[in-house]
CSV table of C-alpha atoms and ligand atoms in Angstrom, one decimal:
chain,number,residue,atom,x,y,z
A,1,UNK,CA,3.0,14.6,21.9
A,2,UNK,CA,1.9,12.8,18.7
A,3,UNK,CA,-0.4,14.7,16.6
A,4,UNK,CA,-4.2,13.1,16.1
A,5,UNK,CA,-6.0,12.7,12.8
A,6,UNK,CA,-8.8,14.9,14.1
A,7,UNK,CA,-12.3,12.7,13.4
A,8,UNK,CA,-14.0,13.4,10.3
A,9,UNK,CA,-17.5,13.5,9.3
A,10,UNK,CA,-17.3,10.8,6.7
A,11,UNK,CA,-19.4,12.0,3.9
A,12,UNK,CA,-21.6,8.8,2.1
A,13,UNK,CA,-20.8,9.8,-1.8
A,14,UNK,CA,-24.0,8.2,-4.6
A,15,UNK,CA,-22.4,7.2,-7.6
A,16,UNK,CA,-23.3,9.9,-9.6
A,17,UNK,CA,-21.3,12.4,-11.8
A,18,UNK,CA,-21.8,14.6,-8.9
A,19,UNK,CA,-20.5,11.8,-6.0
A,20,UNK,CA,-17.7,11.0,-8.2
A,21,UNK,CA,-16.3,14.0,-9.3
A,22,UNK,CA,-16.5,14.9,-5.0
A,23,UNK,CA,-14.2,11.7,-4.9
A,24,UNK,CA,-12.1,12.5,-7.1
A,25,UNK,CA,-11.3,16.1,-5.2
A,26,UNK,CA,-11.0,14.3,-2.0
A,27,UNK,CA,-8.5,11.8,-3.0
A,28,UNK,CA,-6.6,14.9,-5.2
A,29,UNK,CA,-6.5,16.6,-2.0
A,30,UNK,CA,-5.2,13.8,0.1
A,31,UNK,CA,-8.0,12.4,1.5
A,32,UNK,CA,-9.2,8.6,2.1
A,33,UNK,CA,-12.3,7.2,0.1
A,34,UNK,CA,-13.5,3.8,0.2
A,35,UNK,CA,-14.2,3.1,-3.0
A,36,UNK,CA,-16.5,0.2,-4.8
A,37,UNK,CA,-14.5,-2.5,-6.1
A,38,UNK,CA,-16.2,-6.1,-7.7
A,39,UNK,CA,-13.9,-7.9,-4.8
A,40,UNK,CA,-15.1,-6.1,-2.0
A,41,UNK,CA,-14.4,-1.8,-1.1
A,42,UNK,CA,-11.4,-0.2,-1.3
A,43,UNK,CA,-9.7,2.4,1.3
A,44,UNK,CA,-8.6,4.4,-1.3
A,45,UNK,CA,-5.7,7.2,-1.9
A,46,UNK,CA,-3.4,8.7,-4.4
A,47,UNK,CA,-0.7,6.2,-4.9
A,48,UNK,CA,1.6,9.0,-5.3
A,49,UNK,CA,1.2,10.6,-2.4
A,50,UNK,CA,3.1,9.8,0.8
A,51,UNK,CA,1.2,11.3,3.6
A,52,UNK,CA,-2.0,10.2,2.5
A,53,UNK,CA,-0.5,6.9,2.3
A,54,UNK,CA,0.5,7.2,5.9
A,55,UNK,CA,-2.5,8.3,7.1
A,56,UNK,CA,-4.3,5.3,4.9
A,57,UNK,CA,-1.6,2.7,7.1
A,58,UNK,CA,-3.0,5.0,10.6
A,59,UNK,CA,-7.2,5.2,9.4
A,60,UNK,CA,-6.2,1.3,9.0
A,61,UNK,CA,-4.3,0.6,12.3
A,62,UNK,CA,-2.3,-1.5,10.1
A,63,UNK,CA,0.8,-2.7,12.5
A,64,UNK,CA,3.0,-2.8,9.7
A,65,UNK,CA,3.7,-1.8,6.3
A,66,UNK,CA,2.1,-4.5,3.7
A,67,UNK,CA,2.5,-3.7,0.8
A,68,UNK,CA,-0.7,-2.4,-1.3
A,69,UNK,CA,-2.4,-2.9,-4.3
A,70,UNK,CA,-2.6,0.1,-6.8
A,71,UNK,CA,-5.7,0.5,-9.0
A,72,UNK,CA,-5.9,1.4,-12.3
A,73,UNK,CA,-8.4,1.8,-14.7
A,74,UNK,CA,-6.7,-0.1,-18.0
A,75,UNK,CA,-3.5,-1.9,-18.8
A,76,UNK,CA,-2.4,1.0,-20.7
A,77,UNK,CA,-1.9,2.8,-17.0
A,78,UNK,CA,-0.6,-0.5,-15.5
A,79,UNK,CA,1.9,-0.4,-18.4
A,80,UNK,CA,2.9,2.5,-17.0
A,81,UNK,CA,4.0,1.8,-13.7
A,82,UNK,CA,4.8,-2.6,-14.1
A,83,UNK,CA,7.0,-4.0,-16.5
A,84,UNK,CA,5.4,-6.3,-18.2
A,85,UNK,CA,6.4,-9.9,-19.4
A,86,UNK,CA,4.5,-11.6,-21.7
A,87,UNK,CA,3.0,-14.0,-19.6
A,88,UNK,CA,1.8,-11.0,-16.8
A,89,UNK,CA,0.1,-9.4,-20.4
A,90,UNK,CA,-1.5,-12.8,-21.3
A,91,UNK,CA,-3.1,-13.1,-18.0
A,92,UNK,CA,-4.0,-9.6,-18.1
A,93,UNK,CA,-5.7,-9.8,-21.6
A,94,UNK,CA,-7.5,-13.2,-20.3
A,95,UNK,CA,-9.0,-11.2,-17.3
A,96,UNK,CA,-8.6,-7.5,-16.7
A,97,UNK,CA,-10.5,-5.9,-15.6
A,98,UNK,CA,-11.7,-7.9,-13.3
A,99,UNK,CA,-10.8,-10.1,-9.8
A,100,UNK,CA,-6.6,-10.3,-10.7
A,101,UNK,CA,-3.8,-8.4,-9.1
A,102,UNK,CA,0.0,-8.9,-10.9
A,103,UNK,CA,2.6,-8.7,-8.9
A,104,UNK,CA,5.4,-6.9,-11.4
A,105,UNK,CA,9.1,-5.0,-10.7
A,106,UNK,CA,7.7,-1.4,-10.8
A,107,UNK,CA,9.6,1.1,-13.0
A,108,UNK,CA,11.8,3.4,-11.6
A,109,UNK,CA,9.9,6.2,-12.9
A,110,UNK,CA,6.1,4.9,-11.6
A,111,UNK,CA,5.3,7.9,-9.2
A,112,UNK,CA,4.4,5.8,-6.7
A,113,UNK,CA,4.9,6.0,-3.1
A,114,UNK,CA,7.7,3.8,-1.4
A,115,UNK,CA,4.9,3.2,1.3
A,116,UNK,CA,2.9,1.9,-1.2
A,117,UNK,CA,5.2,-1.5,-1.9
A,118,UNK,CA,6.8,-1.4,1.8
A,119,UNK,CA,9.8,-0.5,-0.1
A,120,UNK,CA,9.6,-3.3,-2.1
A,121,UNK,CA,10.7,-3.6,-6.0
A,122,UNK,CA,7.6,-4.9,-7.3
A,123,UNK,CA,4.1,-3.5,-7.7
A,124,UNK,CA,0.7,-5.3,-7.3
A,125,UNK,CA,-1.5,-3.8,-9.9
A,126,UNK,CA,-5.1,-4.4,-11.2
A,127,UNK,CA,-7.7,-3.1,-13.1
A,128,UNK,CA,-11.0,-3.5,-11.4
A,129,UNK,CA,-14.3,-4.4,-12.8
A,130,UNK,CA,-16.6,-2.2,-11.5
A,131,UNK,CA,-17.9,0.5,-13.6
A,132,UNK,CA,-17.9,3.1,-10.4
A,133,UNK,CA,-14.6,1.9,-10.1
A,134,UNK,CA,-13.2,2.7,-13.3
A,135,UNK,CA,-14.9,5.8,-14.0
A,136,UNK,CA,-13.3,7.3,-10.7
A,137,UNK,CA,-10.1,6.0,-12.0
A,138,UNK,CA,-10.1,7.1,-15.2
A,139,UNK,CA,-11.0,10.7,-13.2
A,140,UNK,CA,-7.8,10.2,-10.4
A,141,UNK,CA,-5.6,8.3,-12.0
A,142,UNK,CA,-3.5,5.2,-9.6
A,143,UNK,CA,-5.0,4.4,-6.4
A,144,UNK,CA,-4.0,2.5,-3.7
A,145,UNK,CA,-6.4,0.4,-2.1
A,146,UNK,CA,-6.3,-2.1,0.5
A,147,UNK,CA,-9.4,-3.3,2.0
A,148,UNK,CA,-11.1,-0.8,3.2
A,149,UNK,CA,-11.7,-2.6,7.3
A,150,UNK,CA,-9.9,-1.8,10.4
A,151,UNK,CA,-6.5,-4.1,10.4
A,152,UNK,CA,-7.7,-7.8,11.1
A,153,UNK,CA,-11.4,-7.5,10.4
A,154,UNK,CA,-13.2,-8.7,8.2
A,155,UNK,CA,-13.5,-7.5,4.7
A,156,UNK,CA,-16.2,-5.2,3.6
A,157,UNK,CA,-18.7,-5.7,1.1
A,158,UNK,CA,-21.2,-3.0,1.3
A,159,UNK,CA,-21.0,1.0,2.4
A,160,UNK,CA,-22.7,-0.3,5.5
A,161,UNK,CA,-19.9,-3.0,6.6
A,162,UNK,CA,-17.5,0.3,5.8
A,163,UNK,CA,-19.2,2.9,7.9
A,164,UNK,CA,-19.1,0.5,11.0
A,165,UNK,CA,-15.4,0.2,10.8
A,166,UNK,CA,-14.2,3.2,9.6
A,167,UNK,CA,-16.5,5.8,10.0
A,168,UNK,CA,-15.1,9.4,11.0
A,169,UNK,CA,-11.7,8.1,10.3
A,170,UNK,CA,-12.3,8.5,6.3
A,171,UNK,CA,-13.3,11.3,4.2
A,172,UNK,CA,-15.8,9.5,2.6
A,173,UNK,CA,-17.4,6.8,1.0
A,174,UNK,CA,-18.4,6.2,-2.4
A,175,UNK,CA,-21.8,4.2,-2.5
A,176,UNK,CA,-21.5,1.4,-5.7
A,177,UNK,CA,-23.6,-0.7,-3.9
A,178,UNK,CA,-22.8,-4.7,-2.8
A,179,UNK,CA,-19.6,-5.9,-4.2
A,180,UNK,CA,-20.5,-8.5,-7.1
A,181,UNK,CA,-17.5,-11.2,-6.1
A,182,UNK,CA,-17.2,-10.1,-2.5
A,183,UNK,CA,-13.7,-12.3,-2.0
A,184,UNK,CA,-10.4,-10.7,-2.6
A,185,UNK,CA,-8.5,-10.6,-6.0
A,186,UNK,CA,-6.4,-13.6,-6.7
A,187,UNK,CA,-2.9,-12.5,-6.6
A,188,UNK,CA,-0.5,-13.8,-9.2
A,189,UNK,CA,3.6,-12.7,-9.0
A,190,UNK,CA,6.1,-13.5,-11.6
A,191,UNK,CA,9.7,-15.6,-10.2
A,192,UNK,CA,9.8,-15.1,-13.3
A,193,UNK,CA,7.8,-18.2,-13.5
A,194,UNK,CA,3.9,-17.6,-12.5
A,195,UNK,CA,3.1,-18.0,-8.8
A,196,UNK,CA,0.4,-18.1,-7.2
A,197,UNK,CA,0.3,-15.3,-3.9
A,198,UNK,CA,-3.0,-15.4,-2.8
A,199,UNK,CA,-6.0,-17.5,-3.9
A,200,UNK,CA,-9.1,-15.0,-4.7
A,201,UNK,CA,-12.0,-14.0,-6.9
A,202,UNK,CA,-11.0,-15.2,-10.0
A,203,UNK,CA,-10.1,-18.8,-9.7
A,204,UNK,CA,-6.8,-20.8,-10.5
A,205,UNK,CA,-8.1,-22.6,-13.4
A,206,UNK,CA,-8.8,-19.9,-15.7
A,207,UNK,CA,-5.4,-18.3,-15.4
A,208,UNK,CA,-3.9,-21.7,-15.7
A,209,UNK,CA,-5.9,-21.4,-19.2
A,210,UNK,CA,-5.2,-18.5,-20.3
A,211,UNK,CA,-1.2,-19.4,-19.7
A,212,UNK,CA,-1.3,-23.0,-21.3
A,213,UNK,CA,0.7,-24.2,-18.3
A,214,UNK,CA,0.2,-25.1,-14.6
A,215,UNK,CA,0.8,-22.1,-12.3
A,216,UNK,CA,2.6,-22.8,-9.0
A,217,UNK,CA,1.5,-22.0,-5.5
A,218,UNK,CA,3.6,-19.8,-2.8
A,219,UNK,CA,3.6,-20.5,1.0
A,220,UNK,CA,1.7,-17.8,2.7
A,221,UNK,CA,-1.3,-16.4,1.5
A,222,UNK,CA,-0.8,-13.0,0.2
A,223,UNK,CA,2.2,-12.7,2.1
A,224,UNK,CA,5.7,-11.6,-0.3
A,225,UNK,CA,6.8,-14.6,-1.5
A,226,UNK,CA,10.0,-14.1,-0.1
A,227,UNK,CA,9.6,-12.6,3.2
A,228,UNK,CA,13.5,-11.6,3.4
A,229,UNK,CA,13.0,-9.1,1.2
A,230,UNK,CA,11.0,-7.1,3.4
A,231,UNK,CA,14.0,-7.1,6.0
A,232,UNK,CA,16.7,-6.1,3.6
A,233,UNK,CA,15.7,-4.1,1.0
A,234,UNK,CA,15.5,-0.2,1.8
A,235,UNK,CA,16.9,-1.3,4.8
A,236,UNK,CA,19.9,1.5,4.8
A,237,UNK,CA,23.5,0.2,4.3
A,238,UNK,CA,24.8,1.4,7.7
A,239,UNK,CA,23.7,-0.6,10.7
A,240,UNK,CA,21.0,0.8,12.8
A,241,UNK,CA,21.0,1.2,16.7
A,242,UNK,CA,16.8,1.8,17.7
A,243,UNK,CA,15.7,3.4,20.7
A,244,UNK,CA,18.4,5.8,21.4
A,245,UNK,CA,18.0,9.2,22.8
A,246,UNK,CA,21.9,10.5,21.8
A,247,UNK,CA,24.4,9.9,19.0
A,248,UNK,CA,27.6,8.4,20.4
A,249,UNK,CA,30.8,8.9,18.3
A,250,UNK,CA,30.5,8.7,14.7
A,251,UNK,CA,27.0,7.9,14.4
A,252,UNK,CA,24.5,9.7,12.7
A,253,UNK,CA,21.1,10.1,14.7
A,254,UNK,CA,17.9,10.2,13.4
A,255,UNK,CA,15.9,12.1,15.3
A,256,UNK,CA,12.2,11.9,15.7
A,257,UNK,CA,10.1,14.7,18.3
A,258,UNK,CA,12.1,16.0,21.1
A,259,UNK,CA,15.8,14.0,20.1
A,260,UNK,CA,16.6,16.3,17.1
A,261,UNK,CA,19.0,14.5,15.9
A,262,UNK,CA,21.2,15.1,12.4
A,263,UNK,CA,17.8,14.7,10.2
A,264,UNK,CA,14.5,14.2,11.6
A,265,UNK,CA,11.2,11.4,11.2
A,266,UNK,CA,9.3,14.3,12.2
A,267,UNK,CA,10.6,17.3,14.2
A,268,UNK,CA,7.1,17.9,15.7
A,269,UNK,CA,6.9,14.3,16.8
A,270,UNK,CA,3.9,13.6,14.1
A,271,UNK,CA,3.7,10.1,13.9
A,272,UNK,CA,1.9,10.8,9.9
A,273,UNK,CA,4.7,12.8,9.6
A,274,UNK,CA,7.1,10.6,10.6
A,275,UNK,CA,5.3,7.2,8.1
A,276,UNK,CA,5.1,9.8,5.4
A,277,UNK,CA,9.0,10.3,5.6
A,278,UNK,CA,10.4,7.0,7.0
A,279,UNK,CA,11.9,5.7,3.4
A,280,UNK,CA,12.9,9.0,2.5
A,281,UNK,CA,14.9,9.9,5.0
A,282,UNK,CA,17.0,6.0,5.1
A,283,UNK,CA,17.5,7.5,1.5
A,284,UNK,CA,18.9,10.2,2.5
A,285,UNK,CA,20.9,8.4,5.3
A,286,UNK,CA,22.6,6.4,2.5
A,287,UNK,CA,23.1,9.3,0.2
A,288,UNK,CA,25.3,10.7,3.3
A,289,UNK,CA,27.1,7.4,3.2
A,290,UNK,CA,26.1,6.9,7.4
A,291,UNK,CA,27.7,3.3,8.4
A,292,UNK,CA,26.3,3.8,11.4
A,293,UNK,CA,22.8,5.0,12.6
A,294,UNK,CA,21.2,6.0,15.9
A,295,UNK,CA,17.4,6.2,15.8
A,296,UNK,CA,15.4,8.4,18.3
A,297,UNK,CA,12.7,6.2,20.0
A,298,UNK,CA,9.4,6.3,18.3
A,299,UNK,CA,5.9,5.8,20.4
A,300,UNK,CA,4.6,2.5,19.5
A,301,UNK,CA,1.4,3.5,19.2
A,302,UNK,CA,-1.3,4.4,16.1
A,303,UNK,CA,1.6,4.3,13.1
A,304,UNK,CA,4.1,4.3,15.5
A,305,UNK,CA,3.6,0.1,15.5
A,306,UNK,CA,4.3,0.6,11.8
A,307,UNK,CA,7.1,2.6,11.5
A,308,UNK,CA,9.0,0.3,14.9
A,309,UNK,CA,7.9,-2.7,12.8
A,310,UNK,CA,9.9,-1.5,9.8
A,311,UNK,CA,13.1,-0.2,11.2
A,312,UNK,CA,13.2,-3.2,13.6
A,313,UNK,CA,13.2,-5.0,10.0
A,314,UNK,CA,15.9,-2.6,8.8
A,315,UNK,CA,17.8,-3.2,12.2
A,316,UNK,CA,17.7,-6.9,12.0
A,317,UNK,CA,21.5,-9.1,11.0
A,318,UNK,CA,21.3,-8.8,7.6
B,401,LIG,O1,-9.7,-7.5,-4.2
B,401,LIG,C1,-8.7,-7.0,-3.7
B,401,LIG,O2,-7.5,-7.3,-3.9
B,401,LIG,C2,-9.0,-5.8,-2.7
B,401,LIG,C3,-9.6,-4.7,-3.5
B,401,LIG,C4,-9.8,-3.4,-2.7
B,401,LIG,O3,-8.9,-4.4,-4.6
B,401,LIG,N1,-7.8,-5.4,-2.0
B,401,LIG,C5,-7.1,-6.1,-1.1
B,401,LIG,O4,-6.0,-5.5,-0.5
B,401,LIG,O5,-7.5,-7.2,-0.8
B,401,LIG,P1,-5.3,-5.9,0.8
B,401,LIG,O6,-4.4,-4.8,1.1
B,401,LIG,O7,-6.3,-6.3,1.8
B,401,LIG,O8,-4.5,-7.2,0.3
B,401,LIG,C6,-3.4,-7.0,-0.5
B,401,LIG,C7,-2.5,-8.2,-0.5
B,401,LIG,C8,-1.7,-8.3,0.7
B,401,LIG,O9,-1.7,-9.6,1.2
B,401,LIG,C9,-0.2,-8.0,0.2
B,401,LIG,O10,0.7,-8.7,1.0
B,401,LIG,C10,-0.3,-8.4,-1.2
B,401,LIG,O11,-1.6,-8.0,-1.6
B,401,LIG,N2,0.7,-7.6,-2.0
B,401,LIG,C11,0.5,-6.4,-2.5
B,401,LIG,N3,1.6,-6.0,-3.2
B,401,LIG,C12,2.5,-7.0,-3.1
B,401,LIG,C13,3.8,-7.3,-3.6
B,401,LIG,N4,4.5,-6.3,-4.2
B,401,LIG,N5,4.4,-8.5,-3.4
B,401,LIG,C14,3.7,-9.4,-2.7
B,401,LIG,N6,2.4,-9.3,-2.2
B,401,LIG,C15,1.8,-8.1,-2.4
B,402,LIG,MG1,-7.4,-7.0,3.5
């Protein structure tokens, strides 16, 4: 019933003009590359670009929607899609590119997927340091890039580490070699105060000196630093009803395969489909002014986990 990213020869790119103008046209055309990072490889996409960005979440078995970190090759770009206060561009000045992502409220106008913050209203950004990197950015343009390993594995550091996870579930990958820092970017997000999200490659000291001023610490690593966000915001304003195979009166069903419904995740039942469209159509149910929503069930399987995981969030007391 659900529709199978067929496997994929994944194509090993040299980091060459030849290799990275290849990556380029598979990431323009919707495709995943793992990219070289100085942290540790990328899955890459185009941050603009929601079915690539569900298929990115599926290639990942990711069981929910994180949030993800979009790539950019110089603050100028990051300007474009971040505000920026001064103490985000201090830090920024101190370290870019290199081993830091900011965590800033992304501008209405950014391009960039609602997958890609998990329908959040800030943006992780950072410009990497590795020259493969940055020349494929400056070719592309924003990328989002978690880590390119199966969900809960470990992080990979070399082409190698990403072939044994991923391969022929990615288009390709782009050979820069062994990642330099081979830990994670430290994550910083703004309250507005600085806080630290996640601890990481570049370490707490030097931002702390680049700022003049201690930086906090948040709970969870890496996690939003308030979780309740995640529940409530693009969660639609009418109250949701999951697993239901009919409207009753005066609800408005979302339909997803077989349950038609009044719109539809996916009509065909695709579950990339269905990831690709999932904040786009709780848009649309609030632009119809729905109070209160039926939702077709959806397999929880591949993205399916994802997309239960995120309306379960959007059906929760709020
Ligand atoms: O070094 C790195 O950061 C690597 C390379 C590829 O750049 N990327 C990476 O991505 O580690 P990932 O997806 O494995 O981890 C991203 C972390 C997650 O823990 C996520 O929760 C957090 O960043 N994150 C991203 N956007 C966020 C946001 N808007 N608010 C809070 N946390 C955010
Ligand atoms: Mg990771």
């Amino acid at each position: 019933m659900t529709a199978q990213t067929p496997p994929t020869e994944t194509e090993r790119l040299p980091a060459d003009a030849a290799g990275l103008d290849r990556a380029a046209a598979l990431l323009g055309a919707g495709g995943l590359v793992a990219i070289p990072t100085e942290t540790v490889y990328g899955l890459a996409v185009d941050a603009g670009d929601d079915a690539a960005v569900a298929r990115l979440y599926q290639a990942k078995g990711r069981p929910a929607f994180n949030p993800l970190i979009v790539h950019v090759a110089d603050a100028e770009q990051a300007r474009a899609l971040v505000e920026m206060p001064p103490d985000a561009a201090r830090l920024a000045q101190a370290v870019w590119p290199g081993a830091l992502t900011l965590v800033l409220p992304i501008r209405p106008d950014a391009g960039v997927s609602p997958l890609v913050t998990a329908g959040l209203e800030t943006l992780g950004v950072r410009v990497p340091a590795h020259p493969v990197a940055r020349d494929l950015l400056r070719r592309t343009g924003p990328l989002a890039a978690p880590s390119a390993n199966p969900s809960g594995q470990v992080s990979p550091t070399t082409p190698a580490h990403v072939l044994a996870g991923l391969s022929g579930r990615i288009a390709a990958v782009l050979d820069g070699g062994p990642c330099t820092v081979g830990v994670e970017s430290t994550i910083v997000g703004f309250l507005p105060d600085p806080v630290l999200l996640r601890a990481g490659g570049i370490p707490a000291e030097t931002l702390e000196a680049a700022l003049g001023a201690p930086l906090s610490e948040a709970g969870a690593e890496g996690q939003p630093a308030a979780p309740g966000q995640l529940a409530s915001h693009y969660a639609p304003r009418g109250s949701l009803r999951l697993n239901a195979t009919g409207a009753e009166p005066g609800e408005v069903l979302l339909g997803f395969g077989p349950v038609a419904g009044d719109l539809t995740l996916s009509a065909r039942g695709d579950l990339v489909e269905a990831a690709a469209t999932l904040f786009a159509r709780l848009h649309d149910l609030n632009a119809m002014a729905a109070d209160r929503i039926a939702v077709a069930p959806v397999p929880e399987t591949g993205l399916g986990r994802a997309i239960n995981d995120r309306l379960r969030r959007a059906a929760a007391p709020r």
